[in-house]
Short mmCIF file of C-alpha atoms and ligand atoms in Angstrom, two decimals:
data_model
loop_
_atom_site.label_atom_id
_atom_site.label_comp_id
_atom_site.label_asym_id
_atom_site.label_seq_id
_atom_site.Cartn_x
_atom_site.Cartn_y
_atom_site.Cartn_z
CA MET A 1 19.35 31.24 57.92
CA THR A 2 21.02 34.61 58.31
CA ALA A 3 19.42 36.99 60.81
CA ASP A 4 19.75 39.89 58.37
CA VAL A 5 16.89 42.18 59.33
CA SER A 6 16.71 44.08 56.03
CA SER A 7 16.53 40.92 53.89
CA THR A 8 13.90 39.42 56.22
CA ALA A 9 11.81 42.57 55.98
CA ALA A 10 12.18 42.58 52.21
CA SER A 11 11.12 38.95 51.88
CA LEU A 12 7.97 39.65 53.92
CA THR A 13 6.77 42.24 51.43
CA GLN A 14 8.06 40.77 48.17
CA ASN A 15 5.90 38.44 46.14
CA VAL A 16 6.78 34.76 46.12
CA PRO A 17 7.02 33.69 42.46
CA PHE A 18 6.21 30.14 41.37
CA ASN A 19 9.70 29.50 40.01
CA VAL A 20 13.07 31.25 39.91
CA PRO A 21 15.47 29.71 37.36
CA PHE A 22 18.69 28.58 39.06
CA ARG A 23 21.95 30.38 38.23
CA ALA A 24 24.87 27.95 38.37
CA PRO A 25 28.51 28.85 39.06
CA PHE A 26 30.63 28.80 35.88
CA GLU A 27 27.76 29.66 33.50
CA LEU A 28 29.36 33.00 32.60
CA ASP A 29 32.87 31.50 32.45
CA ASN A 30 31.63 28.75 30.12
CA LEU A 31 29.79 31.27 27.92
CA ALA A 32 32.87 33.49 27.72
CA ALA A 33 34.97 30.48 26.70
CA VAL A 34 32.56 29.66 23.86
CA LEU A 35 32.42 33.25 22.63
CA ALA A 36 36.22 33.52 22.72
CA SER A 37 36.55 30.31 20.71
CA ALA A 38 36.01 29.67 17.01
CA HIS A 39 33.38 27.01 17.80
CA VAL A 40 29.95 28.47 18.63
CA HIS A 41 27.83 26.02 16.58
CA GLY A 42 26.78 22.65 17.99
CA ASP A 43 28.66 19.51 19.04
CA GLY A 44 31.75 21.15 20.56
CA LYS A 45 33.42 20.49 23.90
CA PHE A 46 30.54 21.71 26.11
CA THR A 47 28.08 19.50 24.24
CA ALA A 48 30.48 16.58 24.80
CA SER A 49 30.88 17.43 28.48
CA ALA A 50 27.15 17.91 29.15
CA THR A 51 26.40 14.68 27.28
CA ARG A 52 28.91 12.81 29.46
CA LYS A 53 27.29 14.17 32.62
CA LEU A 54 23.83 13.14 31.40
CA ARG A 55 25.08 9.62 30.67
CA GLN A 56 26.46 9.47 34.20
CA ILE A 57 23.24 10.69 35.86
CA THR A 58 20.87 8.50 33.80
CA GLY A 59 23.04 5.51 32.94
CA ALA A 60 21.69 5.80 29.37
CA PRO A 61 24.24 4.36 26.90
CA HIS A 62 23.29 7.01 24.31
CA VAL A 63 22.44 10.68 24.87
CA LEU A 64 21.96 13.34 22.19
CA LEU A 65 21.46 16.99 23.16
CA THR A 66 18.59 18.64 21.28
CA THR A 67 17.16 22.14 21.02
CA SER A 68 14.13 21.15 23.16
CA CYS A 69 12.22 18.24 24.63
CA THR A 70 9.63 18.84 21.91
CA HIS A 71 12.33 18.31 19.28
CA ALA A 72 13.54 15.17 21.07
CA LEU A 73 9.95 13.87 20.92
CA GLU A 74 9.81 14.74 17.20
CA LEU A 75 13.04 12.77 16.71
CA GLY A 76 11.42 9.91 18.62
CA ALA A 77 8.38 9.99 16.32
CA LEU A 78 10.72 9.94 13.28
CA LEU A 79 12.72 7.01 14.70
CA LEU A 80 9.51 5.03 15.24
CA GLU A 81 8.55 5.76 11.59
CA LEU A 82 5.08 6.87 12.63
CA GLN A 83 2.82 7.48 9.64
CA PRO A 84 -0.83 8.10 8.73
CA GLY A 85 -2.97 5.20 9.95
CA ASP A 86 -0.77 4.54 12.98
CA GLU A 87 -2.13 5.17 16.46
CA VAL A 88 -0.24 6.39 19.51
CA ILE A 89 -1.71 6.21 23.00
CA LEU A 90 -1.14 9.26 25.21
CA PRO A 91 -2.44 10.48 28.55
CA SER A 92 -5.15 13.15 28.36
CA PHE A 93 -3.35 15.06 31.12
CA THR A 94 0.01 16.17 29.73
CA PHE A 95 1.75 19.00 27.86
CA PRO A 96 0.91 19.30 24.11
CA SER A 97 4.46 18.43 22.86
CA PRO A 98 4.12 14.63 22.72
CA ALA A 99 0.76 14.95 20.94
CA THR A 100 2.01 17.46 18.39
CA SER A 101 5.08 15.30 17.59
CA VAL A 102 2.71 12.41 16.81
CA ALA A 103 0.33 14.60 14.77
CA LEU A 104 3.26 16.03 12.75
CA ARG A 105 3.90 12.52 11.36
CA GLY A 106 0.22 12.26 10.39
CA ALA A 107 -0.40 9.56 13.01
CA THR A 108 -3.48 9.59 15.27
CA CYS A 109 -3.36 10.52 18.95
CA VAL A 110 -5.51 8.25 21.12
CA PHE A 111 -6.12 9.88 24.49
CA VAL A 112 -6.67 7.81 27.62
CA ASP A 113 -7.41 8.61 31.25
CA ILE A 114 -4.99 8.93 34.16
CA ASP A 115 -4.53 7.47 37.62
CA GLU A 116 -5.65 10.28 39.91
CA THR A 117 -3.26 9.34 42.71
CA THR A 118 -0.23 10.34 40.56
CA GLY A 119 -1.61 12.20 37.52
CA ASN A 120 0.07 9.58 35.29
CA ILE A 121 -1.34 7.48 32.44
CA ASP A 122 -3.55 4.62 33.68
CA PRO A 123 -2.29 1.21 32.38
CA ALA A 124 -5.82 -0.26 32.50
CA ALA A 125 -7.04 2.52 30.19
CA VAL A 126 -4.06 1.87 27.88
CA ALA A 127 -4.93 -1.86 27.72
CA GLU A 128 -8.49 -1.01 26.61
CA ALA A 129 -7.29 1.43 23.92
CA ILE A 130 -4.79 -0.88 22.13
CA THR A 131 -5.77 -1.83 18.55
CA ASP A 132 -3.93 -3.43 15.62
CA ALA A 133 -2.90 0.10 14.57
CA THR A 134 -1.22 0.98 17.91
CA LYS A 135 2.50 1.66 17.39
CA ALA A 136 3.52 3.33 20.65
CA ILE A 137 2.57 4.51 24.12
CA PHE A 138 3.85 7.98 25.07
CA VAL A 139 4.24 8.08 28.86
CA MET A 140 4.87 11.21 30.95
CA HIS A 141 6.22 11.02 34.52
CA TYR A 142 4.21 13.82 36.16
CA GLY A 143 6.23 15.91 38.59
CA GLY A 144 9.11 13.43 38.24
CA VAL A 145 7.07 10.60 39.82
CA ALA A 146 7.27 7.52 37.59
CA ALA A 147 4.20 6.23 35.81
CA ASP A 148 3.14 2.68 36.70
CA MET A 149 5.75 1.12 34.38
CA GLY A 150 5.28 -2.59 35.28
CA PRO A 151 1.95 -3.17 33.51
CA LEU A 152 2.91 -0.73 30.72
CA LEU A 153 6.08 -2.73 29.95
CA GLU A 154 4.01 -5.95 29.92
CA LEU A 155 1.50 -4.44 27.48
CA ALA A 156 4.27 -3.13 25.24
CA ALA A 157 6.00 -6.53 25.13
CA GLU A 158 2.76 -8.44 24.55
CA HIS A 159 1.67 -6.20 21.64
CA CYS A 160 5.17 -5.37 20.26
CA ILE A 161 4.70 -1.62 20.71
CA ALA A 162 7.25 0.99 21.74
CA ILE A 163 7.22 3.08 24.91
CA VAL A 164 8.39 6.69 24.69
CA GLU A 165 9.06 8.34 28.05
CA ASP A 166 8.51 12.10 28.07
CA ASN A 167 10.76 12.66 31.06
CA ALA A 168 10.72 16.47 31.01
CA HIS A 169 10.11 16.47 34.80
CA GLY A 170 12.12 13.48 35.89
CA LEU A 171 15.89 13.75 35.33
CA GLY A 172 17.41 11.60 38.10
CA GLY A 173 14.10 10.06 39.17
CA SER A 174 13.64 6.30 39.25
CA TRP A 175 11.13 3.44 39.19
CA MET A 176 12.17 0.26 41.07
CA GLY A 177 15.76 1.48 40.87
CA ARG A 178 15.64 2.06 37.10
CA GLN A 179 16.37 5.58 35.85
CA LEU A 180 13.44 7.40 34.24
CA GLY A 181 13.99 7.97 30.52
CA THR A 182 15.89 4.68 30.12
CA ILE A 183 13.05 2.21 30.79
CA GLY A 184 11.21 2.53 27.46
CA THR A 185 12.54 2.41 23.89
CA ILE A 186 13.09 6.19 23.77
CA GLY A 187 13.39 8.82 26.50
CA THR A 188 13.37 12.61 26.33
CA LEU A 189 14.44 15.43 28.68
CA SER A 190 13.66 19.17 28.76
CA PHE A 191 16.07 21.95 29.70
CA HIS A 192 13.48 24.75 29.43
CA ASP A 193 14.01 27.29 32.21
CA THR A 194 10.93 26.01 34.08
CA LYS A 195 12.64 22.63 34.54
CA ASN A 196 15.04 21.46 37.29
CA ILE A 197 18.11 21.77 35.04
CA HIS A 198 17.92 24.37 32.29
CA ALA A 199 19.72 26.07 29.44
CA GLY A 200 17.00 28.61 28.71
CA GLU A 201 15.72 26.22 26.06
CA GLY A 202 17.06 22.74 25.43
CA GLY A 203 16.45 19.03 25.58
CA ALA A 204 17.94 15.59 25.10
CA LEU A 205 17.13 12.23 23.56
CA LEU A 206 18.03 9.08 25.54
CA LEU A 207 18.44 5.75 23.77
CA THR A 208 19.62 2.28 24.72
CA ASP A 209 19.54 0.73 21.23
CA ASP A 210 22.74 1.08 19.14
CA VAL A 211 20.95 0.88 15.78
CA LEU A 212 18.42 3.57 16.72
CA MET A 213 21.32 5.74 17.89
CA LEU A 214 23.07 5.55 14.49
CA ARG A 215 19.88 6.72 12.80
CA ALA A 216 19.10 9.35 15.47
CA GLU A 217 22.43 11.13 15.08
CA ILE A 218 21.81 11.40 11.33
CA MET A 219 18.24 12.68 11.78
CA ARG A 220 19.45 15.23 14.35
CA GLU A 221 22.00 16.67 11.85
CA LYS A 222 19.74 17.53 8.89
CA GLY A 223 19.69 13.91 7.72
CA THR A 224 23.47 13.85 7.21
CA ASP A 225 26.24 11.58 8.54
CA ARG A 226 28.21 14.56 9.82
CA ALA A 227 28.64 12.91 13.25
CA ARG A 228 30.41 9.95 11.64
CA PHE A 229 32.54 12.36 9.58
CA LEU A 230 33.58 14.26 12.74
CA ARG A 231 34.64 10.96 14.32
CA GLY A 232 36.76 10.19 11.23
CA GLN A 233 34.60 7.18 10.28
CA VAL A 234 33.82 8.52 6.77
CA ASP A 235 35.94 10.94 4.71
CA LYS A 236 33.04 13.15 3.60
CA TYR A 237 29.47 13.59 4.73
CA GLY A 238 26.22 13.91 2.81
CA TRP A 239 22.48 13.46 2.80
CA GLN A 240 21.55 10.01 4.14
CA ASP A 241 18.03 10.19 5.54
CA ILE A 242 15.21 12.54 6.52
CA GLY A 243 15.78 14.70 9.57
CA SER A 244 16.04 18.28 10.73
CA SER A 245 18.37 20.58 12.64
CA TYR A 246 17.83 19.46 16.23
CA LEU A 247 21.25 20.23 17.76
CA PRO A 248 21.77 23.12 20.19
CA SER A 249 24.62 25.60 19.84
CA GLU A 250 27.59 25.52 22.19
CA LEU A 251 26.14 28.60 23.96
CA ASN A 252 23.20 26.52 25.23
CA ALA A 253 25.47 23.55 25.95
CA ALA A 254 27.83 25.82 27.96
CA VAL A 255 24.98 26.84 30.30
CA LEU A 256 23.68 23.29 30.46
CA ASP A 257 27.11 21.91 31.38
CA ALA A 258 27.42 24.42 34.24
CA GLN A 259 23.92 23.51 35.48
CA LEU A 260 24.66 19.78 35.35
CA ALA A 261 27.84 20.38 37.37
CA ALA A 262 25.51 21.76 40.08
CA PHE A 263 22.95 18.94 39.73
CA GLU A 264 23.23 17.70 43.34
CA THR A 265 23.02 21.21 44.82
CA ILE A 266 19.94 21.96 42.70
CA GLN A 267 18.22 18.70 43.65
CA ALA A 268 19.04 19.08 47.35
CA GLY A 269 17.61 22.63 47.29
CA ARG A 270 14.37 21.48 45.66
CA HIS A 271 13.95 18.46 47.96
CA ARG A 272 14.36 20.74 50.99
CA VAL A 273 11.31 22.75 49.86
CA TRP A 274 9.33 19.64 48.85
CA ASP A 275 10.00 17.94 52.20
CA ALA A 276 8.89 21.03 54.14
CA TYR A 277 5.52 21.05 52.33
CA ALA A 278 5.08 17.30 52.80
CA ARG A 279 5.90 17.62 56.52
CA GLU A 280 3.94 20.76 57.45
CA LEU A 281 0.66 20.38 55.52
CA PRO A 282 -0.96 17.00 56.47
CA THR A 283 -3.14 18.30 59.35
CA TRP A 284 -4.46 21.20 57.27
CA ALA A 285 -4.95 18.90 54.24
CA ALA A 286 -6.95 16.32 56.20
CA ARG A 287 -9.17 19.04 57.71
CA ASN A 288 -9.90 20.55 54.29
CA ASP A 289 -10.30 17.38 52.21
CA VAL A 290 -7.15 18.22 50.23
CA ALA A 291 -4.91 15.50 48.72
CA GLN A 292 -1.17 16.20 48.94
CA MET A 293 1.16 15.07 46.15
CA PHE A 294 1.71 11.31 46.51
CA VAL A 295 4.82 9.29 45.69
CA PRO A 296 4.39 5.47 45.61
CA PRO A 297 7.12 3.73 47.66
CA ASP A 298 8.80 2.03 44.66
CA ARG A 299 9.63 5.40 43.04
CA GLU A 300 12.17 8.16 43.70
CA HIS A 301 10.86 11.57 42.64
CA THR A 302 12.77 14.67 41.51
CA ALA A 303 10.99 17.43 43.48
CA HIS A 304 10.06 19.04 40.18
CA LEU A 305 6.58 19.97 41.46
CA TYR A 306 4.70 20.11 44.72
CA TYR A 307 1.00 19.98 43.97
CA LEU A 308 -2.24 19.84 45.96
CA ARG A 309 -5.55 18.43 44.75
CA MET A 310 -8.43 20.49 46.11
CA PRO A 311 -11.91 18.99 46.71
CA THR A 312 -13.59 20.96 43.87
CA GLU A 313 -12.75 23.37 41.06
CA ASP A 314 -14.42 26.27 42.93
CA VAL A 315 -12.34 25.60 46.04
CA ARG A 316 -9.21 25.39 43.88
CA ASP A 317 -9.97 28.74 42.25
CA ASP A 318 -10.71 30.30 45.68
CA PHE A 319 -7.39 28.91 46.92
CA ILE A 320 -5.44 30.42 44.00
CA ASN A 321 -7.11 33.81 44.68
CA HIS A 322 -6.40 33.54 48.40
CA MET A 323 -2.71 32.84 47.71
CA ARG A 324 -2.52 35.61 45.12
CA GLY A 325 -3.89 38.01 47.76
CA ARG A 326 -0.85 37.10 49.88
CA GLY A 327 1.54 37.65 46.95
CA ILE A 328 2.11 33.94 46.29
CA ALA A 329 1.81 32.34 42.84
CA THR A 330 0.13 28.89 42.87
CA PRO A 331 -0.80 28.14 39.25
CA PHE A 332 -3.08 25.41 37.91
CA HIS A 333 -1.64 23.06 35.29
CA TYR A 334 -2.37 21.19 32.02
CA VAL A 335 -5.69 21.52 30.23
CA PRO A 336 -6.80 18.02 29.07
CA LEU A 337 -5.57 17.36 25.51
CA ASP A 338 -8.63 15.35 24.45
CA ALA A 339 -10.82 18.44 25.01
CA SER A 340 -8.36 20.90 23.39
CA PRO A 341 -9.08 22.33 19.89
CA ALA A 342 -6.26 20.32 18.23
CA GLY A 343 -7.04 17.20 20.27
CA LEU A 344 -10.68 17.26 19.15
CA LYS A 345 -9.61 17.66 15.52
CA MET A 346 -6.64 15.29 15.36
CA GLY A 347 -7.17 12.86 18.22
CA ARG A 348 -9.49 10.06 19.21
CA THR A 349 -10.79 9.48 22.74
CA PRO A 350 -12.30 5.99 23.08
CA VAL A 351 -13.46 6.51 26.69
CA GLN A 352 -14.19 9.90 28.25
CA CYS A 353 -11.24 11.02 30.42
CA THR A 354 -13.20 12.05 33.52
CA ARG A 355 -10.34 11.60 35.99
CA SER A 356 -8.03 13.77 33.86
CA ALA A 357 -10.73 16.47 33.67
CA ARG A 358 -11.17 16.39 37.48
CA PHE A 359 -7.40 16.38 38.13
CA SER A 360 -6.95 19.36 35.79
CA ALA A 361 -9.82 21.25 37.44
CA THR A 362 -8.63 20.72 41.02
CA VAL A 363 -4.81 20.75 40.91
CA THR A 364 -2.71 23.70 42.09
CA ARG A 365 1.07 23.93 42.41
CA LEU A 366 3.07 25.53 45.23
CA PRO A 367 6.22 27.59 44.59
CA ILE A 368 9.39 25.49 44.43
CA TRP A 369 12.93 26.40 43.36
CA PRO A 370 16.35 25.48 44.71
CA ALA A 371 17.29 28.81 46.36
CA MET A 372 13.93 29.42 48.06
CA SER A 373 14.65 30.88 51.51
CA ASP A 374 13.34 29.46 54.79
CA ASP A 375 11.29 32.65 55.12
CA GLN A 376 9.69 32.18 51.74
CA ILE A 377 8.88 28.53 52.49
CA ALA A 378 7.34 29.54 55.85
CA ARG A 379 5.29 32.29 54.18
CA VAL A 380 3.84 29.77 51.71
CA ILE A 381 3.03 27.27 54.45
CA ASP A 382 1.41 29.98 56.63
CA ALA A 383 -0.70 31.25 53.72
CA VAL A 384 -1.78 27.71 52.75
CA THR A 385 -2.82 26.79 56.29
CA GLU A 386 -4.79 30.05 56.68
CA PHE A 387 -7.05 28.87 53.87
CA ALA A 388 -10.27 27.10 54.87
CA ALA A 389 -12.35 25.45 52.15
C1 PLP B 401 8.23 21.30 29.40
C2 PLP B 401 7.61 20.06 28.89
C3 PLP B 401 7.74 19.66 27.55
C4 PLP B 401 8.35 20.54 26.51
O1 PLP B 401 9.67 20.81 26.75
P1 PLP B 401 10.46 21.85 25.80
O2 PLP B 401 11.89 21.59 26.14
O3 PLP B 401 10.00 23.21 26.16
O4 PLP B 401 10.14 21.49 24.39
C5 PLP B 401 7.23 18.44 27.16
N1 PLP B 401 6.59 17.65 28.03
C6 PLP B 401 6.42 18.01 29.32
C7 PLP B 401 5.72 17.06 30.23
C8 PLP B 401 6.91 19.21 29.78
O5 PLP B 401 6.72 19.57 31.07
#
């Protein structure tokens, strides 16, 4: 901490936002290099470099950059050949992207409840929802804390169904030593600027299967074998399959590559904030019947979120107002998909998702970003502990 009086005074009066996107060294240099080159479209040297870094971090044998996590999920739904009549099991408490990628194929979303201790899909609820039409389970690792993968992998093997991991929050996280995004059949990442690593917008598809990879690279390039052509494996390229244009330009890849070069700095900065909240809030939480974010011991999290679960929705709303009054943004999170307009129309909910509804109604998230100052962290902790339910 610097003892700079003017910056301390400024930080006492400035609002504390929920998130400040990280600016990595070399972003501008990389962008300038792309703009000065003749290669601004996708799959140039920054795409190759960012892809290599992602393979190193995740250990995934195959990584394809995409324009978003949503597009990576769409690619996943195409690879699984989902079609009308097929069912896909999803948690009620997640972002709409996995559901909309299923619905785009004409398949049916089947929403199930979550485990309230982590906010992740509940394997027991999945087991009850499996039918002969079930083709896949879409899992999301909330806040970068792995879902309970053991029983999910057993169910998938027993019923021959695929697991898709929406790992938008969990780059670098693990479950029993296995990297998130590489445990199921298909994994996806997001590089939206609300995520730990970002390129403004962006995403990636992670695969372990060589055959799926051959098809994925065709589907990602408008259904053409251009990737094979660029590697010199065919002497011209053409239309081979269905697909779309899911590859990001080198401008996005240039920013992403700079961010990935700073991966450890970014993660260390986020963990510093996360650890301060975990350390300083237990006494206040116990006194106010608040549950702090929980990480089971067999999982390494990514400090993507730090959330609190308040005793009731009214207390949660009072808390958000209290924090807003002190200039601190502590937003709520996902609205249950089973109760959303599209979910009601295009989904099926075999058992009411009461735990998801309660989690959604009581959760609130504290500010977290890599360059948060000690002053800002202290201001958040002071404001939280001033609140009495
Ligand atoms: C952000 C997010 C997405 C969507 O990511 P985009 O890259 O914006 O498409 C999907 N799932 C979850 C859980 C997310 O948090």
